[in-house]
Coordinates of C-alpha atoms and ligand atoms in Angstrom, one line a residue:
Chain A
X9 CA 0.0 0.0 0.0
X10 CA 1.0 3.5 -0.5
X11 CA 1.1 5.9 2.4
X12 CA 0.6 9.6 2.3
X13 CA 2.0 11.5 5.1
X14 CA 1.1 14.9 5.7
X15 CA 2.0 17.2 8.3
X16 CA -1.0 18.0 10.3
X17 CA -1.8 21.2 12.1
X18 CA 0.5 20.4 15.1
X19 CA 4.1 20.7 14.4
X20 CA 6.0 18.0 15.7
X21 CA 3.2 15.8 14.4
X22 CA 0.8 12.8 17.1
X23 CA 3.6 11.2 17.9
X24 CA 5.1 12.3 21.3
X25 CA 1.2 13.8 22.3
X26 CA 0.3 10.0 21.8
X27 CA 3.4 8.6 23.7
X28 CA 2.9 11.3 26.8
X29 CA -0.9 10.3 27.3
X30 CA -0.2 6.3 27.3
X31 CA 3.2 5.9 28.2
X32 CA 3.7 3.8 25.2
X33 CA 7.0 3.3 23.0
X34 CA 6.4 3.7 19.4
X35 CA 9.3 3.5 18.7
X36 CA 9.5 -0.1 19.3
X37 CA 6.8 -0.8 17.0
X38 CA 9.4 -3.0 14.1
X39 CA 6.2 -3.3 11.7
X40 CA 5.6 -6.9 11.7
X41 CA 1.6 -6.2 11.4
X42 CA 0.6 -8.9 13.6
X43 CA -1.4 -6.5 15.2
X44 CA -3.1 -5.8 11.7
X45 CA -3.0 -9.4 11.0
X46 CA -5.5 -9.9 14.2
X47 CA -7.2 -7.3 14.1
X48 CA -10.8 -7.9 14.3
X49 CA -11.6 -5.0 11.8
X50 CA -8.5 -5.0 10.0
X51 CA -10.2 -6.0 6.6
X52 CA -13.3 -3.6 6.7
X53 CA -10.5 -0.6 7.2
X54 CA -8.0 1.2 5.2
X55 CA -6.1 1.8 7.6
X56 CA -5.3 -1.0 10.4
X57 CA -3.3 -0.7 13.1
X58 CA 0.1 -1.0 11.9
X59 CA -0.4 1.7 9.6
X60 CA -1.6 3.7 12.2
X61 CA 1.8 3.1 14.2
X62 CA 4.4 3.6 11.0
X63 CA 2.2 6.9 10.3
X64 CA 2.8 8.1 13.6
X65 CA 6.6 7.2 13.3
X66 CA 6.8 9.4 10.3
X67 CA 5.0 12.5 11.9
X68 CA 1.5 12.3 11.1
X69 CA -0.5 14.8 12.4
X70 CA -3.6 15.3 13.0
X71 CA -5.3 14.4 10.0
X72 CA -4.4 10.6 11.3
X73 CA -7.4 11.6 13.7
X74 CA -9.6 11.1 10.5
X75 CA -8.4 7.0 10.3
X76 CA -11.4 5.5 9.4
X77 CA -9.8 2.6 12.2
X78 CA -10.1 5.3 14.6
X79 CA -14.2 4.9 15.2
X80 CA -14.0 1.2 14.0
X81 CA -12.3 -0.5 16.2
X82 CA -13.8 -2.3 18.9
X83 CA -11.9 -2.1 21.3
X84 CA -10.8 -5.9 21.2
X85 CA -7.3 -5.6 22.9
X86 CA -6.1 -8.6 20.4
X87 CA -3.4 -6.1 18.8
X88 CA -2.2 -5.2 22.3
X89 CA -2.2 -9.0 23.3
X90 CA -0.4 -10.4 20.3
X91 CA 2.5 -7.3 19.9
X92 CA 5.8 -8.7 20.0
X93 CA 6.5 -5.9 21.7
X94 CA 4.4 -5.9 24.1
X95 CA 3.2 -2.3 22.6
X96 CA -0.5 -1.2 24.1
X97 CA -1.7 -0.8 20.7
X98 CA -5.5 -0.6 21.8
X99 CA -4.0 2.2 24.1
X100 CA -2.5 4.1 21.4
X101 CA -6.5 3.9 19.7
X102 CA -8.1 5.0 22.9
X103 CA -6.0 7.6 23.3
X104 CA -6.4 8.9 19.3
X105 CA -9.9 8.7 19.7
X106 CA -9.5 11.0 22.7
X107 CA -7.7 13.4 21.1
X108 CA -10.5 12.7 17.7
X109 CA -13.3 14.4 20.9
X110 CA -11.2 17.3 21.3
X111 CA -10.2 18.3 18.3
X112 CA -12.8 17.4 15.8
X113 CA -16.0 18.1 15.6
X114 CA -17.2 15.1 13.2
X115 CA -20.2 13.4 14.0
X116 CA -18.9 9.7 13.7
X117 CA -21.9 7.6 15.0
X118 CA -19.8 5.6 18.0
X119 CA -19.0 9.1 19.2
X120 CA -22.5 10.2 19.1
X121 CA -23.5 7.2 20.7
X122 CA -20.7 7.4 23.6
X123 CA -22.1 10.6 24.6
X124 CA -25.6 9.2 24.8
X125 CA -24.6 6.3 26.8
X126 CA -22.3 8.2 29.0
X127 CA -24.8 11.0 29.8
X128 CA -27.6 8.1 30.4
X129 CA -25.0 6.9 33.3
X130 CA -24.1 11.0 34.2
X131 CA -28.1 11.3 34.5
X132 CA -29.4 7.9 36.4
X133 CA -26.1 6.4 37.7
X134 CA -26.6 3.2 35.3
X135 CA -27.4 3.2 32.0
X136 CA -30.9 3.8 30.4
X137 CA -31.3 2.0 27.2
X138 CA -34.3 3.8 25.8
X139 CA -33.2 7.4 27.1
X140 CA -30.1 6.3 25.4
X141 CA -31.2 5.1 22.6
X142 CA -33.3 7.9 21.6
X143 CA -30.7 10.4 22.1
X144 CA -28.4 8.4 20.3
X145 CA -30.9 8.4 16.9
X146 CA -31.9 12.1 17.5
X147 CA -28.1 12.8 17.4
X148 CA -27.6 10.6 14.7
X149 CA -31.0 11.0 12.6
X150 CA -30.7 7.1 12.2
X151 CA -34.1 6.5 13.5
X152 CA -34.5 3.5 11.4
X153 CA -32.2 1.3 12.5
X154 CA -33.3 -1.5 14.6
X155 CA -36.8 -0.2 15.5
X156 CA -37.7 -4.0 14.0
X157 CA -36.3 -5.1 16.2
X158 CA -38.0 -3.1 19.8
X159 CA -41.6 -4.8 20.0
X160 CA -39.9 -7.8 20.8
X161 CA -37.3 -6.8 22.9
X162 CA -39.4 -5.0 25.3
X163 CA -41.3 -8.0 25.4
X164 CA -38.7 -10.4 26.2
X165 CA -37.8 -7.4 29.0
X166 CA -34.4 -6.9 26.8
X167 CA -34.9 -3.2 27.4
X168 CA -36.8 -1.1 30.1
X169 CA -39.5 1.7 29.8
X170 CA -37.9 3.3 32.8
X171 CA -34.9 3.6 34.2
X172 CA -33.1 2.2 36.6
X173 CA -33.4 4.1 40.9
X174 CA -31.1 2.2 42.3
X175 CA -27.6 3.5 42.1
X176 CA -25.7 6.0 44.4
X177 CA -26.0 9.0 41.7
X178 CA -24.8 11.2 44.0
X179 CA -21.6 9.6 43.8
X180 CA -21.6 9.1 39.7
X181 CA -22.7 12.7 39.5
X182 CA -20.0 14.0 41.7
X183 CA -17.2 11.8 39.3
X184 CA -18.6 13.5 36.4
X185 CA -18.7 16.6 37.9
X186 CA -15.0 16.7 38.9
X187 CA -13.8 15.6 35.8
X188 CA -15.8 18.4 34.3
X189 CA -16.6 16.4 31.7
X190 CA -14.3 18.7 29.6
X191 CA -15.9 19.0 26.1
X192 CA -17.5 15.6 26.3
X193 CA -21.0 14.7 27.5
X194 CA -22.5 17.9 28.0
Chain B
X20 CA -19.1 -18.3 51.2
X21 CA -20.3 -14.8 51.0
X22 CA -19.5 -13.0 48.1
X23 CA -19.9 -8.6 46.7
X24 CA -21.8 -9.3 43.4
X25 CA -21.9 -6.8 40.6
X26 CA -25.1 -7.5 38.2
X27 CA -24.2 -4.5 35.8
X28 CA -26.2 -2.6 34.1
X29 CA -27.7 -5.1 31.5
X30 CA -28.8 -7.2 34.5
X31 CA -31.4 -4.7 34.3
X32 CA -32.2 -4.8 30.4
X33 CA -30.8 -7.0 27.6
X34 CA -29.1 -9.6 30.3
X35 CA -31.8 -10.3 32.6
X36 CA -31.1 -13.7 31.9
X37 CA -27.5 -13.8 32.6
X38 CA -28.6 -12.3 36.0
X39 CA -31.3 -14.4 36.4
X40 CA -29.4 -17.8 35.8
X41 CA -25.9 -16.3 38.3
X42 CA -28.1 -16.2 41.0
X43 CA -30.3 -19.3 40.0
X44 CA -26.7 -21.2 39.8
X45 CA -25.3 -19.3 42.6
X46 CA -28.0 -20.8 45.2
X47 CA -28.4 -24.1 44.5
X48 CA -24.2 -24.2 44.5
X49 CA -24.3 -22.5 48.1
X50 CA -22.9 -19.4 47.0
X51 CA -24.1 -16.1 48.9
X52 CA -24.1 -13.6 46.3
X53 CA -24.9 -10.2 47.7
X54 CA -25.5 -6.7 46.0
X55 CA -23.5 -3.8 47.0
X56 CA -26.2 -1.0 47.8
X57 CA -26.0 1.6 45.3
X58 CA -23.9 0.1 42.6
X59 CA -23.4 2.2 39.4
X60 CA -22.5 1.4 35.3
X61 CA -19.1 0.1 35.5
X62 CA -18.9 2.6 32.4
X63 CA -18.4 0.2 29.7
X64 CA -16.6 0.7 26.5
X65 CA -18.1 4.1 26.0
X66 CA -15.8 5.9 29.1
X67 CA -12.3 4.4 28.3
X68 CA -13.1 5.2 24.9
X69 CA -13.9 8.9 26.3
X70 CA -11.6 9.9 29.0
X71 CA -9.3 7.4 31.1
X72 CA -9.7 8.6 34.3
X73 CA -13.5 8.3 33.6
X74 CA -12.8 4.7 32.7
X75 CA -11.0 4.1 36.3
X76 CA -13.0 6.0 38.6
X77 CA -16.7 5.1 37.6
X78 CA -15.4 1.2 38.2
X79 CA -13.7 2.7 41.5
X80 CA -16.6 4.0 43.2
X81 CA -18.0 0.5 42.9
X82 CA -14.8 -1.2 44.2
X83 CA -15.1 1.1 47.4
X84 CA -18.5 -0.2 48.3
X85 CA -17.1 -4.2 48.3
X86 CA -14.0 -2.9 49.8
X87 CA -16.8 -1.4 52.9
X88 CA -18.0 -4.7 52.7
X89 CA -14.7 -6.4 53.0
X90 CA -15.7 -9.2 50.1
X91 CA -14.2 -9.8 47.1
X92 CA -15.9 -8.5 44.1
X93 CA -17.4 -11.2 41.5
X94 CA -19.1 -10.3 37.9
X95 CA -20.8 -12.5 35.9
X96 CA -20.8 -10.3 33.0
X97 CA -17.1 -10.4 30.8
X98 CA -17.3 -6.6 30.1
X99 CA -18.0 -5.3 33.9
X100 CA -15.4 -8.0 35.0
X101 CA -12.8 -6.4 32.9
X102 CA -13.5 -2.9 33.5
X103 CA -13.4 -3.5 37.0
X104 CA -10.0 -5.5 36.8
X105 CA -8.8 -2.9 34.7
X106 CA -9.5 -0.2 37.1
X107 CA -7.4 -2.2 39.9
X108 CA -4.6 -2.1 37.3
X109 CA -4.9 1.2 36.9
X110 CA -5.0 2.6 40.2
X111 CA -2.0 0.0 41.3
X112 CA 0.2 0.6 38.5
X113 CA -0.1 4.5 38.1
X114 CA 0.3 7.0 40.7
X115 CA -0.6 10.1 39.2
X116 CA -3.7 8.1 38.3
X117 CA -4.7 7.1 41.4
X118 CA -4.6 10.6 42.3
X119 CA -7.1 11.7 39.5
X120 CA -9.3 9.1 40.4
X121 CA -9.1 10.2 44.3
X122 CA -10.1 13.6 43.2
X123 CA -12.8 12.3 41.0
X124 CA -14.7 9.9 43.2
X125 CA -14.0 12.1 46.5
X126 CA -11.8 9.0 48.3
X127 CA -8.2 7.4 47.8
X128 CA -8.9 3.7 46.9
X129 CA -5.7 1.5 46.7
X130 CA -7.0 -1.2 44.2
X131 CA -7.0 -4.3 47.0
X132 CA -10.2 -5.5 46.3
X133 CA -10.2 -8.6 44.6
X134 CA -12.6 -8.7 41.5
X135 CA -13.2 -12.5 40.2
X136 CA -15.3 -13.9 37.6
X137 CA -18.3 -16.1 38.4
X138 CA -16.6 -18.8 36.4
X139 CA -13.4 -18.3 38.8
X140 CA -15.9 -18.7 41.6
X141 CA -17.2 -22.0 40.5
X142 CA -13.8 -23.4 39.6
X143 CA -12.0 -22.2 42.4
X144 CA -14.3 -21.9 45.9
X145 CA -17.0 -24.5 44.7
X146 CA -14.8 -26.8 42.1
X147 CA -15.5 -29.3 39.4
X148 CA -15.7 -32.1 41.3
X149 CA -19.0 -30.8 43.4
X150 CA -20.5 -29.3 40.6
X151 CA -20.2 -32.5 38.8
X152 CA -21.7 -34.4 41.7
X153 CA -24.6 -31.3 42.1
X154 CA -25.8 -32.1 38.2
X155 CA -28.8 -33.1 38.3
X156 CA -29.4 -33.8 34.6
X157 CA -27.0 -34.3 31.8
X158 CA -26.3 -32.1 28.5
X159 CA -26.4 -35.8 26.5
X160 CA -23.9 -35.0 24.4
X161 CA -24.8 -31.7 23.4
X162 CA -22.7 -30.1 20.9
X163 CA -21.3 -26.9 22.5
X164 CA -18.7 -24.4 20.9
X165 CA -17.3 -22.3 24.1
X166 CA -17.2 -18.4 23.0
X167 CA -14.8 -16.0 25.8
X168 CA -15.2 -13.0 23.1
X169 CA -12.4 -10.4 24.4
X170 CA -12.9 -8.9 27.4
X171 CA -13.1 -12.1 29.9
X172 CA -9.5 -12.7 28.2
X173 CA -7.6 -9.7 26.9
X174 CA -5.2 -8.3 28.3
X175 CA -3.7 -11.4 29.9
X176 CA -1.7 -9.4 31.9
X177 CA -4.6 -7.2 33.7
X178 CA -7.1 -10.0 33.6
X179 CA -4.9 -12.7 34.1
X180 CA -8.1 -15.4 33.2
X181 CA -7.2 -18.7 31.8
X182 CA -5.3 -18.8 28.4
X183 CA -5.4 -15.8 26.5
X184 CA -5.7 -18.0 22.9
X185 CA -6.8 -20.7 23.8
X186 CA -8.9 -21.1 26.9
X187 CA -10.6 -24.2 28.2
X188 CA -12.5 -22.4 31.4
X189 CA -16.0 -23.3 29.9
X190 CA -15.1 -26.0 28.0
X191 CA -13.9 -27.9 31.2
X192 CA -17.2 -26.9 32.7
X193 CA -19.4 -28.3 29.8
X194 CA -17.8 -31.2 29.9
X195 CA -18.6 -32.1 33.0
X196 CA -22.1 -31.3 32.3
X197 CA -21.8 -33.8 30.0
X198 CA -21.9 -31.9 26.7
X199 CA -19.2 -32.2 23.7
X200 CA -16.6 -29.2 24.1
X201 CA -15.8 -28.9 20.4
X202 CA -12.3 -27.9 19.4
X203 CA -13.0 -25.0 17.2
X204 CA -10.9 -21.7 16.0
X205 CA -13.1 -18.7 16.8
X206 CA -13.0 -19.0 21.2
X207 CA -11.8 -15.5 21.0
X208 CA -12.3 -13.6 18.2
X209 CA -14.1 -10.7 18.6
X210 CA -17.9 -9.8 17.9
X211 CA -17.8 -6.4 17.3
X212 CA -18.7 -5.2 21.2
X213 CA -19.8 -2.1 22.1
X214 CA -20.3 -1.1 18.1
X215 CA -23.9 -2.9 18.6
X216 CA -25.7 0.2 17.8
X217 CA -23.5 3.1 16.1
X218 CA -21.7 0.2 13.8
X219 CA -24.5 -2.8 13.2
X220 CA -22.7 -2.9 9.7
X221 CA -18.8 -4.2 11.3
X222 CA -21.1 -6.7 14.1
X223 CA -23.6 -8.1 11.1
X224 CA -19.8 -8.9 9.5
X225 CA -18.0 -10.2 12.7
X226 CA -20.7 -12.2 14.0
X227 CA -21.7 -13.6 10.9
X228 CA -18.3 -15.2 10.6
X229 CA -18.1 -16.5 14.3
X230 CA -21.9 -18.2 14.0
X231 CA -20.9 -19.6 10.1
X232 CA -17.2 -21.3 12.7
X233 CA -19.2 -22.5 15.0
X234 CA -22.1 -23.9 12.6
X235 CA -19.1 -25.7 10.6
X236 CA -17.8 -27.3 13.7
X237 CA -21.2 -29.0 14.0
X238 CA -22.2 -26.8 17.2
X239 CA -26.0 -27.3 18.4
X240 CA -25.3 -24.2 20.1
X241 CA -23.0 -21.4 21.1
X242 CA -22.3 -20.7 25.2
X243 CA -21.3 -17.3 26.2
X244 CA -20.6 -15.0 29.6
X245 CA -20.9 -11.6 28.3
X246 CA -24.0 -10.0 27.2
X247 CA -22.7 -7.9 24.4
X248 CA -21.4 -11.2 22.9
X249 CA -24.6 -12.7 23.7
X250 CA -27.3 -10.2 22.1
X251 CA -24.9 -9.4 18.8
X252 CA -25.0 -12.7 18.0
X253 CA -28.3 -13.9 19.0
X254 CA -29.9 -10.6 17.9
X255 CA -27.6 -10.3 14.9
X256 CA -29.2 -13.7 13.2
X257 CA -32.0 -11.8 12.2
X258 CA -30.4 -8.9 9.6
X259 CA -28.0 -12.0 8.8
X260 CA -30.6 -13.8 7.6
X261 CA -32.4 -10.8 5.6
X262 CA -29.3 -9.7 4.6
X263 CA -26.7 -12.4 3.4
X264 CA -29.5 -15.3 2.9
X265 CA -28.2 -17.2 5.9
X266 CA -30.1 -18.7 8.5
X267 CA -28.3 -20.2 11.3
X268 CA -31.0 -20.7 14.0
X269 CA -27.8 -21.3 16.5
X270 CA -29.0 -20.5 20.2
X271 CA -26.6 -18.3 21.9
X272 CA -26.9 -19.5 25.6
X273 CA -25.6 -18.3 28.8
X274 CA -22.9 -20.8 30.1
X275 CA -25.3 -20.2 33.8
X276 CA -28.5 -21.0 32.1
X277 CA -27.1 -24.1 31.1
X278 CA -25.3 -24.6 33.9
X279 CA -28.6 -24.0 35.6
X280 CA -30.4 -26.0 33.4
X281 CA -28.1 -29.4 34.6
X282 CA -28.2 -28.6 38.0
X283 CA -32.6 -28.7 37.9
X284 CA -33.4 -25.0 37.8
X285 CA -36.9 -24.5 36.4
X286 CA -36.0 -23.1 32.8
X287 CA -37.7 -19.6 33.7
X288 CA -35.7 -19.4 36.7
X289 CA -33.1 -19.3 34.1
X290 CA -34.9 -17.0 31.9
X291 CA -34.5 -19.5 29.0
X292 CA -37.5 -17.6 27.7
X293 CA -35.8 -14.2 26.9
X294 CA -33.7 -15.9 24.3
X295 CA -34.4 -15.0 20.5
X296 CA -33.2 -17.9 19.1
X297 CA -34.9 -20.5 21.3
X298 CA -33.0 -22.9 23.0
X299 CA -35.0 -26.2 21.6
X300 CA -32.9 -28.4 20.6
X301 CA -30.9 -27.7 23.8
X302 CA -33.9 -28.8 26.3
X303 CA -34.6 -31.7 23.5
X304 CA -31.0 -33.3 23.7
X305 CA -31.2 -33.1 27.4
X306 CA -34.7 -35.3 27.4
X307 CA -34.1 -37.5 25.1
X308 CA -33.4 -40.7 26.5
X309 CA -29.5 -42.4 26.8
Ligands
SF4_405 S1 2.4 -6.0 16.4 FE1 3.5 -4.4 17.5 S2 5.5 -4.4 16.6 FE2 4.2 -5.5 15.2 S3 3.4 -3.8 13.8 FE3 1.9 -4.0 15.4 S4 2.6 -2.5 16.9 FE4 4.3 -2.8 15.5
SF4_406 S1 -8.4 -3.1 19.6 FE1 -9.1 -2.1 17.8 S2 -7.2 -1.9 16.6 FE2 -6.8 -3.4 18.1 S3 -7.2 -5.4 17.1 FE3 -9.1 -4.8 18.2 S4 -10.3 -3.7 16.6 FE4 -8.2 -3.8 15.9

């Protein structure tokens, strides 16, 4: 494959942002793509996750935060296990898609739906999966998706009309309040 | 034995059946599983994806209220059992960490408490040998392919649960419930997780591969421990069919339902019920005769 490597908006390029916030060693990173080879979404992406290390090598900046592997990956951890290594690669995503909330305003659907699960937990303590669910397709406008599919699980009791009372919310309130949240779950 | 037990949020929703079956499992093995008052969402994929110190201190403020209770901490679900573990890692192996957390939950927590899967539970305090001599009724022979999905497994070194490639855990277990373990290739591939709603398109694909694995190994049906594994594949079946033409009919099935099922818990004890796919052939190869 051909890579394209342009300098993004910060100067020195991803790479030692991405190294400070997960205490990871690129540098180690030889490019033997097991991590791509494993990767559960390694096929339905252009760029897998070696690709995502050897652009950060080169200075990527960050324009690597649009990596369509960014807000595809699922979080499997089977890079991190199987790196020679011993490189957190699933760290290194985490931490992109981080930086992906505070720098960029796209409205990738896992990011939309984050929010709404995170603010369902900010507002009840646990999660709430119609409150969620409908914030997630107003923020979305993917209201089709899956409404099959809600007769029946309300019926089987696979998802609640109401939510949940019994958590300490105080508590989960006062987390979220002292992180401040930043940008993120308004 | 007295035991902390974190239900999680599904517990309440999509996984009343996983929650339903631990405690169906839990009682007739003797094990006193308790709530912690209060508990809160363990924060899922959704926080560490978000902010790290959300990721730690959300499981944290749940880890305080077993370490009040002086128990260890056991999940039955894979995902709240590795966020938890996950945020004992963090908080042991990071100092500055630990601090943010501190200031975020409003109390120092050192990461003692010890969090443990159910399956750890039944293997370690209760052991194969009583379970085997508890079982009531035999899986005949029932053809079962063992799925651990990610999080139960990955990373070995924070979860530190059986073999991170290849483990037997549940095989051992339905084994000695008398079904076939079958030596298949997908144990831990992943099923696409927490992309169940904003990325149906990468689960239809993912789980669509494991169920087409486990149908070539000749499974009657696939066991699970985590309900995100559990509803994208049993849920998934559905566009799978409408969509690629293929209809597998595979029941996804709690490892504790059928666990549950051998030791004589009434099936809707188990809630066998909330199951898309319905477990027949299961209950039909445990009938049937010799
Ligand atoms: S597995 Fe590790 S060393 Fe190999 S390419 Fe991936 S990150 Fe680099
Ligand atoms: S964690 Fe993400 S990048 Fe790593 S193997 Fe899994 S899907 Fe691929």
């Amino acid at each position: 494959m051909t890579l394209q490597i342009k300098k993004g908006t910060s100067k020195k390029g991803l790479l030692a942002e991405i190294e400070k916030r997960t205490g990871v060693n690129l540098s180690a990173c030889f490019q033997c793509k097991k991590c791509s080879s494993g990767c559960a979404v390694g096929d339905l992406v252009e760029s897998p996750p070696s690709e995502i290390m050897r652009r950060l090598h080169l200075g990527a900046g960050d324009e690597l935060l649009e990596s369509d592997l960014i807000w595809t990956c699922a979080s499997c951890e089977t890079c991190s296990s199987r790196c020679p290594m011993g490189i957190d690669v699933a760290a290194v995503m985490d931490a992109l898609r981080v930086l992906c909330l505070e720098r960029s305003k796209a409205k990738v659907t896992p990011k939309v739906f984050n929010r709404a699960f995170l603010n369902s937990v900010k507002r009840h303590g646990r999660t709430y999966e119609m409150g969620m669910v409908t914030a997630y397709k107003f923020g979305t406008g993917a209201f089709m998706g899956d409404v099959d599919k809600f007769p029946m699980m309300l019926k089987k009791g696979k998802l609640s009309l109401l939510p949940s009372s019994g958590a300490d919310k105080k508590t989960v309130k006062r987390i979220f309040k002292n992180l401040r949240q930043k940008k993120e779950g308004e | 034995m007295k035991i902390a037990y974190f239900p999680g949020c599904s517990a309440e929703s999509t996984a009343r059946d996983m929650h339903a079956s631990t405690i169906a499992v839990a009682k007739s093995l003797g094990i006193d599983l308790i709530e912690p008052e209060g508990w809160s969402c363990c924060g899922a994929t959704a926080a560490h994806q978000t902010n790290p110190v959300l990721a730690a201190a959300l499981p944290t403020a749940n880890l305080l209220l077993a370490q009040q209770m002086k128990m260890d901490m056991v999940a039955s679900c894979a995902a709240c059992f590795n966020r938890l573990k996950s945020a004992n890692h963090k908080v042991q192996s990071d100092s500055t960490m630990r601090k943010q957390v501190a200031e975020a939950v409003g109390q120092d927590y050192d990461g003692a408490v010890k969090v443990r899967h159910f399956l750890e539970v039944l293997f370690e305090d209760v052991g194969l040998d009583t379970i085997k001599a508890a079982i009531k009724r035999s899986l005949n022979g029932l053809k079962v392919a063992c799925y651990y999905g990610c999080l139960m497994v990955r990373p070995h070194e924070v979860m530190n649960f059986d073999d991170p490639e290849n483990p037997t855990s549940l095989d051992r277990l339905v084994e000695a419930m008398g079904g076939e373990a079958l030596d298949w290739p997908h144990k831990v591939e992943c099923c696409g997780g927490g992309l169940a709603m904003s990325r149906t398109d990468v689960v239809i694909k993912l789980t669509d591969g494991i169920l087409q694995m486990a149908q070539n190994a000749g499974a009657d049906c696939i066991t699970v421990s985590c309900p995100m594994c559990q509803v994208n594949l049993d849920l998934r079946q559905k566009d799978i069919k409408k969509q690629m033409g293929r209809d597998y009919g595979m029941p996804i099935i709690y490892i504790t339902q059928l666990l549950g099922l051998c030791l004589g818990n009434a099936p809707n004890d188990l809630g066998l019920d909330k199951l898309i796919v319905p477990p027949t052939n299961v209950i039909a190869t445990m009938t049937q005769n010799g």
